[in-house]
Amino acid sequence: MLYKITDSVPFHQHPNEQSGYVISGSYKLKFDGKEFLLNEGDTYSIPANVEHSIEIIESGEVVDVFTPIRQDYL
């Protein structure tokens, strides 16, 4: 996923576990009442059905993997 500084990912949840790898950019991931600063080379994992959001601090690219596969992304 390519993110621009003007993009927004508000709090949401889905029945899929979400894991990701930050290729470039800088992001603030929020879930479980915590905030995580993510930069190039960082990884993350968000459990299924947990509300989360992402604030784009610096434009960049992230690879997301969902388990099970998100049918709405096919």
CSV table of N, CA, C and O in Angstrom, one decimal:
chain,number,residue,atom,x,y,z
A,1,MET,N,0.9,-1.2,0.0
A,1,MET,CA,0.0,0.0,0.0
A,1,MET,C,0.9,1.2,0.0
A,1,MET,O,1.8,1.3,0.8
A,2,LEU,N,0.6,2.1,-0.9
A,2,LEU,CA,1.3,3.4,-0.9
A,2,LEU,C,0.5,4.4,-0.1
A,2,LEU,O,-0.7,4.6,-0.3
A,3,TYR,N,1.2,5.1,0.8
A,3,TYR,CA,0.5,6.1,1.6
A,3,TYR,C,1.1,7.5,1.3
A,3,TYR,O,2.3,7.7,1.3
A,4,LYS,N,0.2,8.5,1.2
A,4,LYS,CA,0.7,9.9,1.0
A,4,LYS,C,0.4,10.6,2.4
A,4,LYS,O,-0.4,10.1,3.2
A,5,ILE,N,1.1,11.6,2.7
A,5,ILE,CA,1.0,12.3,3.9
A,5,ILE,C,-0.5,12.8,4.1
A,5,ILE,O,-0.9,12.9,5.3
A,6,THR,N,-1.2,13.0,3.1
A,6,THR,CA,-2.6,13.4,3.2
A,6,THR,C,-3.6,12.3,3.4
A,6,THR,O,-4.8,12.5,3.6
A,7,ASP,N,-3.1,11.0,3.3
A,7,ASP,CA,-4.0,9.9,3.6
A,7,ASP,C,-4.4,9.7,5.1
A,7,ASP,O,-3.7,10.2,5.9
A,8,SER,N,-5.5,9.0,5.3
A,8,SER,CA,-5.9,8.8,6.7
A,8,SER,C,-6.5,7.4,6.8
A,8,SER,O,-7.2,6.9,5.9
A,9,VAL,N,-6.1,6.7,7.9
A,9,VAL,CA,-6.6,5.4,8.1
A,9,VAL,C,-7.2,5.4,9.5
A,9,VAL,O,-6.6,5.2,10.5
A,10,PRO,N,-8.5,5.8,9.6
A,10,PRO,CA,-9.2,6.0,10.9
A,10,PRO,C,-9.3,4.6,11.6
A,10,PRO,O,-9.2,3.5,11.0
A,11,PHE,N,-9.7,4.7,12.9
A,11,PHE,CA,-9.9,3.4,13.7
A,11,PHE,C,-11.0,2.6,13.0
A,11,PHE,O,-12.0,3.0,12.5
A,12,HIS,N,-10.6,1.3,12.9
A,12,HIS,CA,-11.5,0.3,12.3
A,12,HIS,C,-11.1,-1.1,12.8
A,12,HIS,O,-10.0,-1.2,13.4
A,13,GLN,N,-11.8,-2.1,12.4
A,13,GLN,CA,-11.4,-3.5,12.8
A,13,GLN,C,-12.0,-4.4,11.7
A,13,GLN,O,-12.8,-4.1,11.0
A,14,HIS,N,-11.4,-5.6,11.7
A,14,HIS,CA,-11.8,-6.6,10.7
A,14,HIS,C,-11.5,-8.0,11.3
A,14,HIS,O,-10.7,-8.1,12.3
A,15,PRO,N,-12.1,-9.0,10.8
A,15,PRO,CA,-11.9,-10.4,11.4
A,15,PRO,C,-10.7,-11.1,11.0
A,15,PRO,O,-10.5,-12.3,11.1
A,16,ASN,N,-9.7,-10.3,10.4
A,16,ASN,CA,-8.5,-10.8,9.9
A,16,ASN,C,-7.3,-10.3,10.8
A,16,ASN,O,-7.2,-9.2,11.1
A,17,GLU,N,-6.4,-11.2,11.1
A,17,GLU,CA,-5.1,-10.8,11.7
A,17,GLU,C,-4.4,-10.0,10.6
A,17,GLU,O,-4.4,-10.4,9.4
A,18,GLN,N,-3.7,-8.9,10.9
A,18,GLN,CA,-3.0,-8.1,10.0
A,18,GLN,C,-1.5,-8.0,10.4
A,18,GLN,O,-1.3,-7.6,11.5
A,19,SER,N,-0.6,-8.3,9.5
A,19,SER,CA,0.8,-8.2,9.7
A,19,SER,C,1.4,-7.4,8.6
A,19,SER,O,0.8,-7.4,7.5
A,20,GLY,N,2.4,-6.6,8.9
A,20,GLY,CA,3.0,-5.8,7.8
A,20,GLY,C,4.4,-5.5,8.0
A,20,GLY,O,5.0,-5.8,9.0
A,21,TYR,N,5.0,-5.0,6.9
A,21,TYR,CA,6.4,-4.6,6.8
A,21,TYR,C,6.5,-3.2,6.2
A,21,TYR,O,5.9,-3.0,5.2
A,22,VAL,N,7.2,-2.3,6.8
A,22,VAL,CA,7.4,-1.0,6.4
A,22,VAL,C,8.6,-0.9,5.4
A,22,VAL,O,9.7,-1.1,5.8
A,23,ILE,N,8.3,-0.7,4.1
A,23,ILE,CA,9.3,-0.5,3.1
A,23,ILE,C,9.9,0.9,3.2
A,23,ILE,O,11.1,1.0,3.1
A,24,SER,N,9.1,1.9,3.3
A,24,SER,CA,9.5,3.3,3.4
A,24,SER,C,8.5,4.1,4.1
A,24,SER,O,7.3,3.7,4.3
A,25,GLY,N,8.9,5.3,4.6
A,25,GLY,CA,7.9,6.2,5.3
A,25,GLY,C,8.0,6.0,6.8
A,25,GLY,O,8.8,5.3,7.3
A,26,SER,N,7.1,6.7,7.4
A,26,SER,CA,7.0,6.7,8.9
A,26,SER,C,5.5,6.8,9.3
A,26,SER,O,4.8,7.6,8.7
A,27,TYR,N,5.1,6.0,10.2
A,27,TYR,CA,3.7,5.8,10.6
A,27,TYR,C,3.6,5.7,12.1
A,27,TYR,O,4.5,5.2,12.8
A,28,LYS,N,2.4,6.1,12.6
A,28,LYS,CA,2.1,5.9,14.0
A,28,LYS,C,0.9,4.9,14.0
A,28,LYS,O,-0.2,5.3,13.6
A,29,LEU,N,1.1,3.7,14.5
A,29,LEU,CA,0.1,2.7,14.6
A,29,LEU,C,-0.5,2.7,16.0
A,29,LEU,O,0.3,2.7,17.0
A,30,LYS,N,-1.8,2.7,16.1
A,30,LYS,CA,-2.5,2.8,17.4
A,30,LYS,C,-3.4,1.6,17.5
A,30,LYS,O,-4.2,1.3,16.6
A,31,PHE,N,-3.3,0.8,18.6
A,31,PHE,CA,-4.2,-0.2,19.0
A,31,PHE,C,-4.0,-0.7,20.4
A,31,PHE,O,-2.9,-0.5,20.9
A,32,ASP,N,-5.0,-1.2,21.0
A,32,ASP,CA,-4.8,-1.7,22.4
A,32,ASP,C,-4.4,-0.6,23.4
A,32,ASP,O,-3.7,-0.9,24.3
A,33,GLY,N,-4.8,0.6,23.1
A,33,GLY,CA,-4.4,1.7,24.0
A,33,GLY,C,-3.0,2.1,23.9
A,33,GLY,O,-2.5,2.9,24.8
A,34,LYS,N,-2.3,1.6,22.9
A,34,LYS,CA,-0.8,1.9,22.8
A,34,LYS,C,-0.6,2.6,21.4
A,34,LYS,O,-1.3,2.4,20.5
A,35,GLU,N,0.6,3.3,21.3
A,35,GLU,CA,1.0,3.8,20.1
A,35,GLU,C,2.4,3.3,19.7
A,35,GLU,O,3.3,3.2,20.6
A,36,PHE,N,2.6,3.0,18.4
A,36,PHE,CA,3.9,2.5,18.0
A,36,PHE,C,4.4,3.3,16.8
A,36,PHE,O,3.6,3.4,15.8
A,37,LEU,N,5.6,3.8,16.9
A,37,LEU,CA,6.2,4.5,15.8
A,37,LEU,C,6.9,3.5,14.9
A,37,LEU,O,7.7,2.7,15.3
A,38,LEU,N,6.5,3.5,13.6
A,38,LEU,CA,7.0,2.5,12.6
A,38,LEU,C,7.8,3.3,11.6
A,38,LEU,O,7.3,4.3,11.0
A,39,ASN,N,9.0,2.7,11.3
A,39,ASN,CA,9.9,3.3,10.3
A,39,ASN,C,10.3,2.2,9.3
A,39,ASN,O,10.1,1.0,9.6
A,40,GLU,N,11.1,2.6,8.3
A,40,GLU,CA,11.6,1.6,7.3
A,40,GLU,C,12.3,0.4,8.0
A,40,GLU,O,13.1,0.6,9.0
A,41,GLY,N,11.8,-0.8,7.6
A,41,GLY,CA,12.4,-2.0,8.1
A,41,GLY,C,11.6,-2.6,9.3
A,41,GLY,O,11.9,-3.7,9.7
A,42,ASP,N,10.7,-1.8,9.9
A,42,ASP,CA,9.9,-2.3,11.0
A,42,ASP,C,8.8,-3.2,10.5
A,42,ASP,O,8.3,-3.2,9.4
A,43,THR,N,8.3,-4.1,11.4
A,43,THR,CA,7.2,-5.0,11.2
A,43,THR,C,6.2,-4.8,12.3
A,43,THR,O,6.5,-4.3,13.4
A,44,TYR,N,5.0,-5.3,12.1
A,44,TYR,CA,3.9,-5.2,13.1
A,44,TYR,C,2.9,-6.3,12.9
A,44,TYR,O,2.8,-6.9,11.8
A,45,SER,N,2.1,-6.6,13.9
A,45,SER,CA,1.1,-7.6,13.8
A,45,SER,C,-0.1,-7.1,14.7
A,45,SER,O,0.1,-6.7,15.9
A,46,ILE,N,-1.3,-7.1,14.1
A,46,ILE,CA,-2.5,-6.7,14.8
A,46,ILE,C,-3.4,-7.8,14.9
A,46,ILE,O,-3.8,-8.4,13.8
A,47,PRO,N,-3.8,-8.2,16.1
A,47,PRO,CA,-4.8,-9.4,16.2
A,47,PRO,C,-6.1,-9.1,15.5
A,47,PRO,O,-6.5,-7.9,15.3
A,48,ALA,N,-6.8,-10.1,15.1
A,48,ALA,CA,-8.1,-10.0,14.5
A,48,ALA,C,-9.1,-9.3,15.5
A,48,ALA,O,-9.0,-9.5,16.7
A,49,ASN,N,-10.0,-8.6,14.9
A,49,ASN,CA,-11.1,-7.9,15.7
A,49,ASN,C,-10.6,-6.9,16.7
A,49,ASN,O,-11.4,-6.6,17.6
A,50,VAL,N,-9.4,-6.3,16.5
A,50,VAL,CA,-8.9,-5.3,17.4
A,50,VAL,C,-9.0,-4.0,16.6
A,50,VAL,O,-8.5,-3.9,15.5
A,51,GLU,N,-9.6,-2.9,17.2
A,51,GLU,CA,-9.7,-1.6,16.6
A,51,GLU,C,-8.2,-1.1,16.5
A,51,GLU,O,-7.5,-1.1,17.5
A,52,HIS,N,-7.9,-0.5,15.3
A,52,HIS,CA,-6.6,0.1,15.1
A,52,HIS,C,-6.7,1.2,14.1
A,52,HIS,O,-7.7,1.3,13.3
A,53,SER,N,-5.7,2.1,14.1
A,53,SER,CA,-5.6,3.2,13.1
A,53,SER,C,-4.2,3.4,12.8
A,53,SER,O,-3.3,3.0,13.5
A,54,ILE,N,-3.9,4.1,11.7
A,54,ILE,CA,-2.6,4.4,11.3
A,54,ILE,C,-2.6,5.9,10.9
A,54,ILE,O,-3.4,6.4,10.1
A,55,GLU,N,-1.6,6.6,11.5
A,55,GLU,CA,-1.4,8.0,11.1
A,55,GLU,C,-0.1,8.1,10.3
A,55,GLU,O,0.9,7.5,10.6
A,56,ILE,N,-0.2,8.7,9.1
A,56,ILE,CA,0.9,8.8,8.2
A,56,ILE,C,1.7,10.0,8.6
A,56,ILE,O,1.2,11.1,8.5
A,57,ILE,N,2.9,9.8,9.0
A,57,ILE,CA,3.8,10.8,9.4
A,57,ILE,C,4.7,11.3,8.2
A,57,ILE,O,4.9,12.5,8.0
A,58,GLU,N,5.2,10.3,7.4
A,58,GLU,CA,6.0,10.5,6.2
A,58,GLU,C,5.5,9.6,5.1
A,58,GLU,O,5.3,8.4,5.4
A,59,SER,N,5.2,10.1,4.0
A,59,SER,CA,4.8,9.2,2.8
A,59,SER,C,5.7,8.0,2.6
A,59,SER,O,6.9,8.1,2.9
A,60,GLY,N,5.1,6.9,2.2
A,60,GLY,CA,5.9,5.7,2.0
A,60,GLY,C,5.0,4.6,1.5
A,60,GLY,O,3.9,4.7,1.1
A,61,GLU,N,5.6,3.4,1.7
A,61,GLU,CA,5.0,2.1,1.3
A,61,GLU,C,5.1,1.1,2.3
A,61,GLU,O,6.1,0.9,3.0
A,62,VAL,N,4.0,0.3,2.5
A,62,VAL,CA,3.8,-0.7,3.5
A,62,VAL,C,3.3,-2.0,2.8
A,62,VAL,O,2.4,-1.9,1.9
A,63,VAL,N,3.8,-3.2,3.1
A,63,VAL,CA,3.2,-4.4,2.7
A,63,VAL,C,2.4,-5.0,3.8
A,63,VAL,O,2.9,-5.2,4.9
A,64,ASP,N,1.1,-5.3,3.5
A,64,ASP,CA,0.2,-5.8,4.5
A,64,ASP,C,-0.2,-7.3,4.1
A,64,ASP,O,-0.3,-7.5,2.9
A,65,VAL,N,-0.3,-8.1,5.1
A,65,VAL,CA,-0.7,-9.5,4.9
A,65,VAL,C,-1.8,-9.8,5.9
A,65,VAL,O,-1.7,-9.5,7.1
A,66,PHE,N,-2.9,-10.4,5.4
A,66,PHE,CA,-4.1,-10.6,6.2
A,66,PHE,C,-4.3,-12.1,6.3
A,66,PHE,O,-4.2,-12.9,5.3
A,67,THR,N,-4.6,-12.6,7.5
A,67,THR,CA,-5.0,-14.0,7.7
A,67,THR,C,-6.3,-14.1,8.5
A,67,THR,O,-6.4,-13.6,9.6
A,68,PRO,N,-7.3,-14.8,7.9
A,68,PRO,CA,-7.4,-15.3,6.5
A,68,PRO,C,-7.4,-14.1,5.5
A,68,PRO,O,-7.5,-13.0,5.9
A,69,ILE,N,-7.2,-14.5,4.3
A,69,ILE,CA,-7.2,-13.5,3.2
A,69,ILE,C,-8.5,-12.6,3.2
A,69,ILE,O,-9.5,-13.1,3.4
A,70,ARG,N,-8.3,-11.3,3.0
A,70,ARG,CA,-9.4,-10.4,3.0
A,70,ARG,C,-10.1,-10.5,1.6
A,70,ARG,O,-9.5,-10.1,0.6
A,71,GLN,N,-11.3,-11.1,1.5
A,71,GLN,CA,-12.0,-11.2,0.3
A,71,GLN,C,-12.3,-9.9,-0.4
A,71,GLN,O,-12.3,-9.8,-1.6
A,72,ASP,N,-12.4,-8.8,0.4
A,72,ASP,CA,-12.7,-7.5,-0.2
A,72,ASP,C,-11.5,-6.9,-0.8
A,72,ASP,O,-11.7,-5.9,-1.5
A,73,TYR,N,-10.3,-7.5,-0.7
A,73,TYR,CA,-9.1,-7.0,-1.3
A,73,TYR,C,-8.8,-7.7,-2.6
A,73,TYR,O,-7.8,-7.4,-3.2
A,74,LEU,N,-9.5,-8.8,-2.9
A,74,LEU,CA,-9.2,-9.6,-4.1
A,74,LEU,C,-9.8,-8.9,-5.4
A,74,LEU,O,-10.7,-8.2,-5.4
